mmCIF file of C-alpha atoms in Angstrom:
data_model
loop_
_atom_site.group_PDB
_atom_site.id
_atom_site.type_symbol
_atom_site.label_atom_id
_atom_site.label_comp_id
_atom_site.label_asym_id
_atom_site.label_seq_id
_atom_site.Cartn_x
_atom_site.Cartn_y
_atom_site.Cartn_z
ATOM 1 C CA MET A 10 13.404 -47.554 82.443
ATOM 2 C CA GLU A 11 11.679 -46.656 79.073
ATOM 3 C CA LYS A 12 13.305 -43.571 77.287
ATOM 4 C CA LYS A 13 10.987 -40.894 76.300
ATOM 5 C CA ASN A 14 10.979 -39.836 72.635
ATOM 6 C CA VAL A 15 11.890 -36.282 72.798
ATOM 7 C CA TYR A 16 11.536 -35.812 68.968
ATOM 8 C CA ARG A 17 8.243 -34.627 67.682
ATOM 9 C CA SER A 18 6.678 -35.616 64.326
ATOM 10 C CA GLN A 19 6.292 -32.615 61.889
ATOM 11 C CA PHE A 20 2.857 -33.558 61.602
ATOM 12 C CA GLN A 21 2.249 -33.446 65.415
ATOM 13 C CA PRO A 22 0.978 -30.110 66.632
ATOM 14 C CA ALA A 23 2.940 -28.190 69.231
ATOM 15 C CA PRO A 24 1.676 -28.703 72.803
ATOM 16 C CA ARG A 25 -0.442 -25.785 74.262
ATOM 17 C CA ARG A 26 -0.052 -24.709 77.727
ATOM 18 C CA LYS A 27 -2.891 -23.758 80.005
ATOM 19 C CA LEU A 28 -3.862 -20.145 80.522
ATOM 20 C CA GLY A 29 -2.469 -18.547 83.382
ATOM 21 C CA GLY A 30 -4.322 -15.635 84.952
ATOM 22 C CA ALA A 31 -6.864 -13.843 82.727
ATOM 23 C CA LEU A 32 -5.451 -14.394 79.430
ATOM 24 C CA GLY A 33 -2.290 -16.430 80.159
ATOM 25 C CA ASN A 34 1.006 -15.753 78.562
ATOM 26 C CA GLU A 35 0.362 -15.322 74.742
ATOM 27 C CA SER A 36 3.906 -15.798 73.919
ATOM 28 C CA ASP A 37 3.651 -19.473 74.960
ATOM 29 C CA TYR A 38 1.375 -20.049 72.052
ATOM 30 C CA THR A 39 2.164 -20.993 68.570
ATOM 31 C CA LEU A 40 -0.623 -18.712 67.133
ATOM 32 C CA PRO A 41 -1.186 -15.379 68.592
ATOM 33 C CA ILE A 42 -4.490 -14.668 70.457
ATOM 34 C CA ARG A 43 -6.607 -11.893 68.888
ATOM 35 C CA ARG A 44 -8.522 -9.741 71.340
ATOM 36 C CA GLY A 45 -12.063 -8.983 70.208
ATOM 37 C CA SER A 46 -14.290 -10.941 67.798
ATOM 38 C CA PRO A 47 -13.813 -10.670 64.092
ATOM 39 C CA TYR A 48 -17.532 -10.873 63.496
ATOM 40 C CA ARG A 49 -19.251 -7.802 61.888
ATOM 41 C CA SER A 50 -22.924 -7.572 61.656
ATOM 42 C CA PRO A 51 -24.463 -7.435 58.078
ATOM 43 C CA THR A 52 -26.098 -4.184 58.872
ATOM 44 C CA ARG A 53 -22.708 -2.355 59.641
ATOM 45 C CA THR A 54 -21.300 -3.919 56.402
ATOM 46 C CA THR A 55 -24.199 -2.720 54.367
ATOM 47 C CA ARG A 56 -23.922 0.816 55.775
ATOM 48 C CA GLN A 57 -20.351 1.032 54.925
ATOM 49 C CA LEU A 58 -20.844 -0.156 51.240
ATOM 50 C CA ILE A 59 -23.639 2.530 50.962
ATOM 51 C CA LYS A 60 -21.269 5.306 52.367
ATOM 52 C CA HIS A 61 -18.501 4.479 49.941
ATOM 53 C CA PHE A 62 -20.861 4.331 46.928
ATOM 54 C CA VAL A 63 -22.523 7.708 47.706
ATOM 55 C CA ARG A 64 -19.068 9.207 48.251
ATOM 56 C CA PHE A 65 -17.711 7.832 44.805
ATOM 57 C CA THR A 66 -20.881 9.015 42.969
ATOM 58 C CA VAL A 67 -20.662 12.495 44.595
ATOM 59 C CA ILE A 68 -17.075 12.879 43.390
ATOM 60 C CA ALA A 69 -17.653 11.427 39.790
ATOM 61 C CA MET A 70 -20.661 13.986 39.405
ATOM 62 C CA CYS A 71 -18.529 16.995 40.550
ATOM 63 C CA ILE A 72 -15.731 15.972 38.093
ATOM 64 C CA PHE A 73 -18.314 15.504 35.286
ATOM 65 C CA LEU A 74 -19.931 19.023 36.100
ATOM 66 C CA LEU A 75 -16.547 20.730 36.378
ATOM 67 C CA ASP A 76 -15.621 19.487 32.942
ATOM 68 C CA ARG A 77 -18.959 20.483 31.468
ATOM 69 C CA VAL A 78 -18.571 23.980 32.854
ATOM 70 C CA THR A 79 -14.857 24.666 32.277
ATOM 71 C CA GLY A 80 -13.911 22.231 29.408
ATOM 72 C CA LEU A 81 -10.895 21.072 31.228
ATOM 73 C CA ARG A 82 -10.217 18.077 28.878
ATOM 74 C CA ARG A 83 -9.595 20.539 26.036
ATOM 75 C CA SER A 84 -7.157 22.637 27.945
ATOM 76 C CA ASN A 85 -3.506 22.633 27.341
ATOM 77 C CA TRP A 86 -2.473 21.141 30.704
ATOM 78 C CA TYR A 87 -4.867 18.220 30.124
ATOM 79 C CA ALA A 88 -2.927 17.499 26.827
ATOM 80 C CA VAL A 89 0.283 17.615 28.626
ATOM 81 C CA TRP A 90 -0.822 15.330 31.246
ATOM 82 C CA ILE A 91 -2.541 12.737 28.888
ATOM 83 C CA ARG A 92 0.395 12.807 26.466
ATOM 84 C CA GLY A 93 2.442 10.822 28.845
ATOM 85 C CA LYS A 94 -0.150 7.984 28.551
ATOM 86 C CA GLY A 95 0.506 7.769 24.816
ATOM 87 C CA THR A 96 -2.971 9.013 23.835
ATOM 88 C CA VAL A 97 -1.955 12.350 22.466
ATOM 89 C CA LYS A 98 1.331 12.736 21.057
ATOM 90 C CA THR A 99 1.867 16.593 21.245
ATOM 91 C CA ASP A 100 0.080 19.715 22.462
ATOM 92 C CA GLN A 101 -0.074 20.886 18.795
ATOM 93 C CA GLU A 102 -1.820 17.885 17.693
ATOM 94 C CA TRP A 103 -4.379 17.966 20.585
ATOM 95 C CA ASN A 104 -5.177 21.660 19.621
ATOM 96 C CA ALA A 105 -5.400 20.700 15.961
ATOM 97 C CA GLY A 106 -7.136 17.418 16.679
ATOM 98 C CA TYR A 107 -10.479 15.739 15.966
ATOM 99 C CA ASP A 108 -12.372 18.371 17.715
ATOM 100 C CA SER A 109 -11.714 20.836 15.009
ATOM 101 C CA LEU A 110 -13.783 18.677 12.691
ATOM 102 C CA GLU A 111 -16.884 20.269 14.524
ATOM 103 C CA LEU A 112 -16.228 23.259 12.163
ATOM 104 C CA GLY A 113 -17.817 21.278 9.493
ATOM 105 C CA LEU A 114 -17.053 19.089 6.511
ATOM 106 C CA ASP A 115 -18.254 21.371 3.651
ATOM 107 C CA SER A 116 -14.972 23.322 3.587
ATOM 108 C CA LEU A 117 -12.613 20.401 3.245
ATOM 109 C CA PRO A 118 -10.867 20.318 -0.375
ATOM 110 C CA LEU A 119 -11.441 17.748 -3.019
ATOM 111 C CA SER A 120 -7.976 18.065 -4.207
ATOM 112 C CA PHE A 121 -4.597 19.884 -3.480
ATOM 113 C CA LYS A 122 -2.450 21.569 -6.167
ATOM 114 C CA LEU A 123 1.042 20.237 -6.863
ATOM 115 C CA PRO A 124 4.061 22.464 -7.910
ATOM 116 C CA SER A 125 3.368 21.289 -11.610
ATOM 117 C CA GLY A 126 -0.098 22.821 -11.428
ATOM 118 C CA ASP A 127 -1.723 19.341 -11.535
ATOM 119 C CA GLU A 128 -4.540 18.623 -9.006
ATOM 120 C CA ILE A 129 -4.121 15.525 -6.856
ATOM 121 C CA PRO A 130 -7.494 14.131 -5.357
ATOM 122 C CA THR A 131 -7.417 14.260 -1.431
ATOM 123 C CA VAL A 132 -8.726 10.687 -1.066
ATOM 124 C CA ALA A 133 -7.356 7.694 -2.844
ATOM 125 C CA LEU A 134 -7.823 3.885 -2.921
ATOM 126 C CA GLY A 135 -4.785 2.295 -1.497
ATOM 127 C CA THR A 136 -3.921 -1.127 -2.982
ATOM 128 C CA TRP A 137 -1.081 -2.554 -0.625
ATOM 129 C CA LYS A 138 -1.978 -6.032 0.478
ATOM 130 C CA ALA A 139 -4.954 -6.154 -2.073
ATOM 131 C CA PRO A 140 -4.715 -9.727 -3.573
ATOM 132 C CA PRO A 141 -4.614 -9.967 -7.166
ATOM 133 C CA ALA A 142 -7.855 -11.970 -7.055
ATOM 134 C CA LYS A 143 -9.728 -9.016 -5.505
ATOM 135 C CA VAL A 144 -7.949 -5.882 -6.440
ATOM 136 C CA GLY A 145 -9.495 -5.704 -9.777
ATOM 137 C CA ALA A 146 -13.135 -5.589 -8.396
ATOM 138 C CA ALA A 147 -11.985 -3.329 -5.686
ATOM 139 C CA VAL A 148 -10.621 -0.683 -8.233
ATOM 140 C CA LYS A 149 -13.832 -0.847 -10.362
ATOM 141 C CA ALA A 150 -15.965 -0.422 -7.197
ATOM 142 C CA ALA A 151 -13.883 2.629 -6.183
ATOM 143 C CA LEU A 152 -14.086 4.229 -9.582
ATOM 144 C CA GLU A 153 -17.808 3.757 -9.694
ATOM 145 C CA THR A 154 -18.143 5.313 -6.225
ATOM 146 C CA GLY A 155 -16.336 8.315 -7.281
ATOM 147 C CA TYR A 156 -12.562 7.621 -6.625
ATOM 148 C CA ARG A 157 -10.260 9.134 -9.286
ATOM 149 C CA HIS A 158 -6.979 8.436 -7.281
ATOM 150 C CA ILE A 159 -5.404 4.972 -7.279
ATOM 151 C CA ASP A 160 -2.251 4.285 -5.271
ATOM 152 C CA GLY A 161 -0.123 1.392 -6.304
ATOM 153 C CA ALA A 162 3.444 0.142 -6.371
ATOM 154 C CA TRP A 163 5.648 -2.340 -8.399
ATOM 155 C CA ILE A 164 6.241 -4.365 -5.156
ATOM 156 C CA TYR A 165 2.582 -5.062 -4.419
ATOM 157 C CA GLY A 166 2.380 -7.595 -7.451
ATOM 158 C CA ASN A 167 -1.044 -6.493 -8.484
ATOM 159 C CA GLU A 168 -0.417 -3.747 -11.065
ATOM 160 C CA ALA A 169 -1.444 -6.048 -13.967
ATOM 161 C CA GLU A 170 -4.911 -6.636 -12.636
ATOM 162 C CA ILE A 171 -5.252 -2.970 -11.723
ATOM 163 C CA GLY A 172 -4.536 -2.131 -15.274
ATOM 164 C CA ASN A 173 -6.979 -4.684 -16.607
ATOM 165 C CA ALA A 174 -9.729 -2.972 -14.328
ATOM 166 C CA LEU A 175 -8.690 0.326 -15.696
ATOM 167 C CA LYS A 176 -9.217 -0.952 -19.359
ATOM 168 C CA GLU A 177 -12.719 -2.294 -18.516
ATOM 169 C CA VAL A 178 -13.976 1.153 -17.467
ATOM 170 C CA GLU A 179 -12.161 3.271 -19.778
ATOM 171 C CA HIS A 180 -15.229 3.805 -21.893
ATOM 172 C CA HIS A 181 -16.996 5.934 -19.381
ATOM 173 C CA ILE A 182 -14.027 6.683 -17.122
ATOM 174 C CA PRO A 183 -11.307 7.982 -19.358
ATOM 175 C CA ARG A 184 -7.476 7.832 -18.433
ATOM 176 C CA GLY A 185 -7.338 11.731 -18.403
ATOM 177 C CA SER A 186 -9.721 11.798 -15.419
ATOM 178 C CA LEU A 187 -7.589 9.564 -13.307
ATOM 179 C CA PHE A 188 -4.671 10.296 -10.996
ATOM 180 C CA LEU A 189 -2.394 7.142 -11.040
ATOM 181 C CA THR A 190 0.436 6.603 -8.613
ATOM 182 C CA SER A 191 3.159 3.894 -8.545
ATOM 183 C CA LYS A 192 6.624 3.446 -6.775
ATOM 184 C CA LEU A 193 10.202 2.566 -7.763
ATOM 185 C CA TRP A 194 11.395 -0.322 -5.740
ATOM 186 C CA ASN A 195 14.650 -0.549 -3.645
ATOM 187 C CA THR A 196 16.468 -2.756 -6.116
ATOM 188 C CA PHE A 197 15.803 -0.418 -9.013
ATOM 189 C CA HIS A 198 17.635 2.592 -7.538
ATOM 190 C CA ASN A 199 20.693 2.300 -9.854
ATOM 191 C CA PRO A 200 20.132 5.043 -12.548
ATOM 192 C CA GLU A 201 20.471 2.462 -15.361
ATOM 193 C CA ASP A 202 17.572 0.439 -13.793
ATOM 194 C CA VAL A 203 15.005 3.237 -13.196
ATOM 195 C CA GLU A 204 13.440 3.488 -16.742
ATOM 196 C CA ALA A 205 13.089 -0.167 -17.310
ATOM 197 C CA ALA A 206 11.332 -0.595 -13.880
ATOM 198 C CA LEU A 207 8.910 2.409 -14.880
ATOM 199 C CA ASP A 208 8.223 0.907 -18.299
ATOM 200 C CA GLU A 209 7.257 -2.436 -16.742
ATOM 201 C CA THR A 210 4.839 -0.512 -14.532
ATOM 202 C CA LEU A 211 3.320 1.373 -17.448
ATOM 203 C CA SER A 212 2.983 -1.626 -19.346
ATOM 204 C CA LYS A 213 1.173 -3.512 -16.646
ATOM 205 C CA LEU A 214 -1.113 -0.571 -15.882
ATOM 206 C CA GLN A 215 -1.775 -0.240 -19.624
ATOM 207 C CA THR A 216 -1.064 3.476 -19.734
ATOM 208 C CA ASP A 217 1.542 5.798 -21.308
ATOM 209 C CA TYR A 218 2.265 7.854 -18.299
ATOM 210 C CA LEU A 219 1.943 7.992 -14.569
ATOM 211 C CA ASP A 220 0.525 11.127 -12.607
ATOM 212 C CA LEU A 221 2.987 10.299 -9.708
ATOM 213 C CA TYR A 222 6.113 8.265 -9.335
ATOM 214 C CA LEU A 223 7.616 7.762 -5.825
ATOM 215 C CA MET A 224 10.930 6.561 -4.600
ATOM 216 C CA HIS A 225 9.365 3.745 -2.336
ATOM 217 C CA TRP A 226 12.006 3.850 0.410
ATOM 218 C CA PRO A 227 15.084 5.812 1.166
ATOM 219 C CA ILE A 228 17.080 2.542 0.807
ATOM 220 C CA ALA A 229 18.951 1.351 -2.322
ATOM 221 C CA GLN A 230 19.697 -2.336 -2.456
ATOM 222 C CA ASN A 231 21.751 -4.407 -4.948
ATOM 223 C CA ALA A 232 19.601 -6.457 -7.285
ATOM 224 C CA ASP A 233 21.675 -9.541 -6.980
ATOM 225 C CA ASP A 234 21.964 -10.114 -3.206
ATOM 226 C CA HIS A 235 19.596 -7.484 -1.974
ATOM 227 C CA THR A 236 22.238 -6.019 0.251
ATOM 228 C CA VAL A 237 22.067 -2.262 1.140
ATOM 229 C CA ASP A 238 23.984 0.139 -1.156
ATOM 230 C CA MET A 239 24.885 2.638 1.522
ATOM 231 C CA GLU A 240 26.424 5.194 -0.733
ATOM 232 C CA LEU A 241 23.294 5.388 -2.861
ATOM 233 C CA SER A 242 20.990 5.200 0.182
ATOM 234 C CA GLU A 243 22.615 8.246 1.857
ATOM 235 C CA ASN A 244 22.970 10.161 -1.545
ATOM 236 C CA PRO A 245 19.934 9.274 -3.817
ATOM 237 C CA VAL A 246 20.433 12.160 -6.023
ATOM 238 C CA ARG A 247 21.576 10.049 -8.937
ATOM 239 C CA THR A 248 18.401 8.017 -8.669
ATOM 240 C CA TRP A 249 16.340 11.307 -8.293
ATOM 241 C CA LYS A 250 17.992 12.726 -11.521
ATOM 242 C CA LYS A 251 16.949 9.719 -13.440
ATOM 243 C CA MET A 252 13.462 10.185 -12.256
ATOM 244 C CA GLU A 253 13.544 13.708 -13.347
ATOM 245 C CA GLU A 254 14.451 12.530 -16.803
ATOM 246 C CA MET A 255 11.447 10.377 -16.807
ATOM 247 C CA VAL A 256 9.339 13.617 -16.211
ATOM 248 C CA ARG A 257 11.086 15.364 -19.212
ATOM 249 C CA LYS A 258 10.334 12.332 -21.401
ATOM 250 C CA GLY A 259 6.739 12.407 -20.613
ATOM 251 C CA LYS A 260 6.494 9.170 -18.804
ATOM 252 C CA VAL A 261 5.830 10.832 -15.398
ATOM 253 C CA ARG A 262 3.937 14.023 -14.678
ATOM 254 C CA ASN A 263 5.118 14.392 -10.959
ATOM 255 C CA ILE A 264 7.774 12.690 -8.873
ATOM 256 C CA GLY A 265 8.281 12.474 -5.130
ATOM 257 C CA VAL A 266 9.279 10.138 -2.325
ATOM 258 C CA SER A 267 8.041 7.817 0.321
ATOM 259 C CA ASN A 268 8.952 7.039 4.072
ATOM 260 C CA PHE A 269 11.542 9.855 4.057
ATOM 261 C CA ASN A 270 12.158 11.511 7.396
ATOM 262 C CA ILE A 271 13.292 15.305 7.816
ATOM 263 C CA ARG A 272 16.918 14.486 7.634
ATOM 264 C CA ARG A 273 16.687 12.502 4.433
ATOM 265 C CA LEU A 274 14.407 15.184 2.722
ATOM 266 C CA GLN A 275 16.859 17.887 3.826
ATOM 267 C CA ASN A 276 19.657 15.820 2.272
ATOM 268 C CA LEU A 277 17.978 15.293 -1.040
ATOM 269 C CA THR A 278 16.544 18.762 -1.451
ATOM 270 C CA SER A 279 19.987 20.210 -0.642
ATOM 271 C CA SER A 280 21.640 18.609 -3.618
ATOM 272 C CA ASP A 281 21.721 19.682 -7.183
ATOM 273 C CA ILE A 282 18.219 18.721 -8.338
ATOM 274 C CA GLU A 283 15.774 20.456 -10.854
ATOM 275 C CA ILE A 284 12.440 19.074 -9.730
ATOM 276 C CA TRP A 285 11.404 19.620 -6.191
ATOM 277 C CA PRO A 286 9.703 16.491 -4.585
ATOM 278 C CA ALA A 287 6.068 16.911 -4.930
ATOM 279 C CA ILE A 288 4.980 14.294 -2.404
ATOM 280 C CA ASN A 289 6.195 12.393 0.513
ATOM 281 C CA GLN A 290 4.061 9.381 1.320
ATOM 282 C CA VAL A 291 4.309 8.264 5.051
ATOM 283 C CA GLU A 292 2.458 6.467 7.796
ATOM 284 C CA LEU A 293 0.067 9.093 9.511
ATOM 285 C CA ASN A 294 -2.742 8.232 11.804
ATOM 286 C CA TYR A 295 -3.840 8.998 15.415
ATOM 287 C CA TRP A 296 -1.269 7.018 16.898
ATOM 288 C CA ASN A 297 1.439 8.320 14.628
ATOM 289 C CA PRO A 298 0.510 11.713 13.651
ATOM 290 C CA GLN A 299 4.084 13.004 12.911
ATOM 291 C CA PRO A 300 3.416 16.552 13.662
ATOM 292 C CA GLU A 301 6.999 17.731 13.234
ATOM 293 C CA LEU A 302 7.316 16.232 9.802
ATOM 294 C CA LEU A 303 3.995 17.749 8.726
ATOM 295 C CA THR A 304 4.983 21.179 9.925
ATOM 296 C CA TRP A 305 8.342 20.988 8.229
ATOM 297 C CA SER A 306 6.774 19.735 4.828
ATOM 298 C CA LYS A 307 4.171 22.397 4.902
ATOM 299 C CA LYS A 308 6.977 25.032 5.212
ATOM 300 C CA ASN A 309 8.951 23.423 2.365
ATOM 301 C CA ASN A 310 5.983 22.964 -0.022
ATOM 302 C CA ILE A 311 5.969 19.183 0.092
ATOM 303 C CA LEU A 312 2.593 17.436 0.428
ATOM 304 C CA LEU A 313 2.318 14.441 2.551
ATOM 305 C CA GLU A 314 0.211 11.419 1.849
ATOM 306 C CA ALA A 315 -1.110 9.141 4.746
ATOM 307 C CA TYR A 316 -0.908 5.538 4.451
ATOM 308 C CA SER A 317 -2.343 3.227 7.147
ATOM 309 C CA PRO A 318 -4.599 6.219 8.133
ATOM 310 C CA PHE A 319 -6.640 4.074 10.425
ATOM 311 C CA GLY A 320 -3.415 2.656 12.187
ATOM 312 C CA GLY A 321 -1.881 -0.670 11.572
ATOM 313 C CA SER A 322 -3.950 -3.687 10.766
ATOM 314 C CA ASP A 323 -4.165 -4.702 14.516
ATOM 315 C CA MET A 324 -5.144 -1.062 15.431
ATOM 316 C CA VAL A 325 -8.015 -0.289 13.103
ATOM 317 C CA GLY A 326 -10.809 -1.590 15.336
ATOM 318 C CA LYS A 327 -9.347 0.432 18.428
ATOM 319 C CA THR A 328 -9.003 3.476 16.385
ATOM 320 C CA LEU A 329 -12.540 3.454 15.248
ATOM 321 C CA LYS A 330 -13.750 2.984 18.802
ATOM 322 C CA LEU A 331 -11.844 5.881 20.268
ATOM 323 C CA PRO A 332 -14.303 8.024 22.358
ATOM 324 C CA VAL A 333 -13.246 11.196 20.499
ATOM 325 C CA VAL A 334 -13.781 9.754 17.015
ATOM 326 C CA GLN A 335 -17.154 8.357 18.326
ATOM 327 C CA ARG A 336 -18.248 11.676 19.617
ATOM 328 C CA ILE A 337 -17.391 13.652 16.523
ATOM 329 C CA ALA A 338 -18.823 11.098 14.338
ATOM 330 C CA LYS A 339 -22.133 11.112 16.173
ATOM 331 C CA LYS A 340 -22.295 15.012 16.171
ATOM 332 C CA LEU A 341 -21.713 15.251 12.405
ATOM 333 C CA LYS A 342 -23.773 12.127 11.583
ATOM 334 C CA ILE A 343 -21.068 10.443 9.853
ATOM 335 C CA THR A 344 -19.379 7.120 10.565
ATOM 336 C CA PRO A 345 -16.028 6.958 12.545
ATOM 337 C CA ALA A 346 -14.129 5.833 9.416
ATOM 338 C CA GLN A 347 -15.352 9.056 7.676
ATOM 339 C CA ALA A 348 -14.440 11.198 10.661
ATOM 340 C CA ILE A 349 -10.797 9.912 10.483
ATOM 341 C CA VAL A 350 -10.575 10.314 6.788
ATOM 342 C CA SER A 351 -11.897 13.998 7.043
ATOM 343 C CA TRP A 352 -9.369 14.758 9.772
ATOM 344 C CA HIS A 353 -6.424 13.610 7.488
ATOM 345 C CA VAL A 354 -7.758 15.889 4.931
ATOM 346 C CA GLN A 355 -8.357 18.753 7.268
ATOM 347 C CA ARG A 356 -4.677 18.470 8.292
ATOM 348 C CA GLY A 357 -3.619 19.254 4.671
ATOM 349 C CA THR A 358 -2.687 15.593 3.681
ATOM 350 C CA VAL A 359 -3.878 13.139 1.031
ATOM 351 C CA VAL A 360 -5.320 10.162 2.739
ATOM 352 C CA LEU A 361 -5.134 6.483 1.295
ATOM 353 C CA PRO A 362 -7.609 4.244 3.064
ATOM 354 C CA LYS A 363 -7.400 0.736 1.616
ATOM 355 C CA SER A 364 -10.051 -1.964 1.260
ATOM 356 C CA VAL A 365 -11.360 -4.715 -1.072
ATOM 357 C CA ASP A 366 -14.926 -4.533 0.423
ATOM 358 C CA ALA A 367 -17.220 -2.581 -1.780
ATOM 359 C CA GLY A 368 -19.184 -1.253 1.128
ATOM 360 C CA ARG A 369 -16.168 0.019 3.158
ATOM 361 C CA ILE A 370 -14.512 1.619 -0.119
ATOM 362 C CA SER A 371 -17.858 3.575 -0.451
ATOM 363 C CA GLU A 372 -18.015 4.645 3.185
ATOM 364 C CA ASN A 373 -14.330 5.765 3.238
ATOM 365 C CA TYR A 374 -15.030 8.121 0.257
ATOM 366 C CA HIS A 375 -18.307 9.787 1.044
#
């Protein structure tokens, strides 16, 4: 007698039993039976789509009209809610944000007065990352546009070409009309290295003095191996006193710092110093407004300078396309870049837009 094969191939479907009664026993089937037809008529589907569209449109119109009538987006609770999404950093920044530019641009100052009595122009040409082959032309374009404030640093590696550009235009733009800034690099914080580093900068810029000399970072490095000198980094008063000496010698008119937070500023200013820091140059922009530092600095008579005013290199396009920037720029009939530069000045900070393109240099200044 032939033995039946009780094993079923994995590719062979399971046997189905015949229906018993009206529907049979559904549990006997490998796939459940669905009562009713899944078919829906096109007319019914279209009606549902129209209903959802009308409902969405009505809700959107109600929200729009409510905002127009009540100004909800400008209220404090909206600022608190949106802050969690990273768009607005603080309530204070929202209240003093871009909308305040609607008050007008005519009242924006062209310069701020420093403790020494010198006037520092509110808009400067930044030269960070400006290649030596282009920075000279950029400086000359800026000066012809109307800039009188050039911001540089030893570490940028382009001071010699900046100096050549200044020399070429000195017959109609004299040195006395300019405000030149440079910075002391980390490896020159030892007091015995400060004056030599300054002299090198003065030689490259072809000038006898700087209007502003900044301690570039609150980090002192050993010149030999670039390791961090922790003691001098935490207590930079010895470096600062040497910078004060440069003021007394007439090589520098004003001194300040860069990239200092509140704690480091408090540490420096609580030391036995004779000259108060005039400037603290830090990153300031829509994405990093630093309102606490701004408030503290104003209370303590330290002027902030804003580098990367449009955000980092990968954020410039996004910043210029912000709806609030676009709206204010359109209302004031200026470009988004001009709206942002104006916002920085209105906050009471010097702004350092950088470019090597003559068109953008002009746009950022006017």
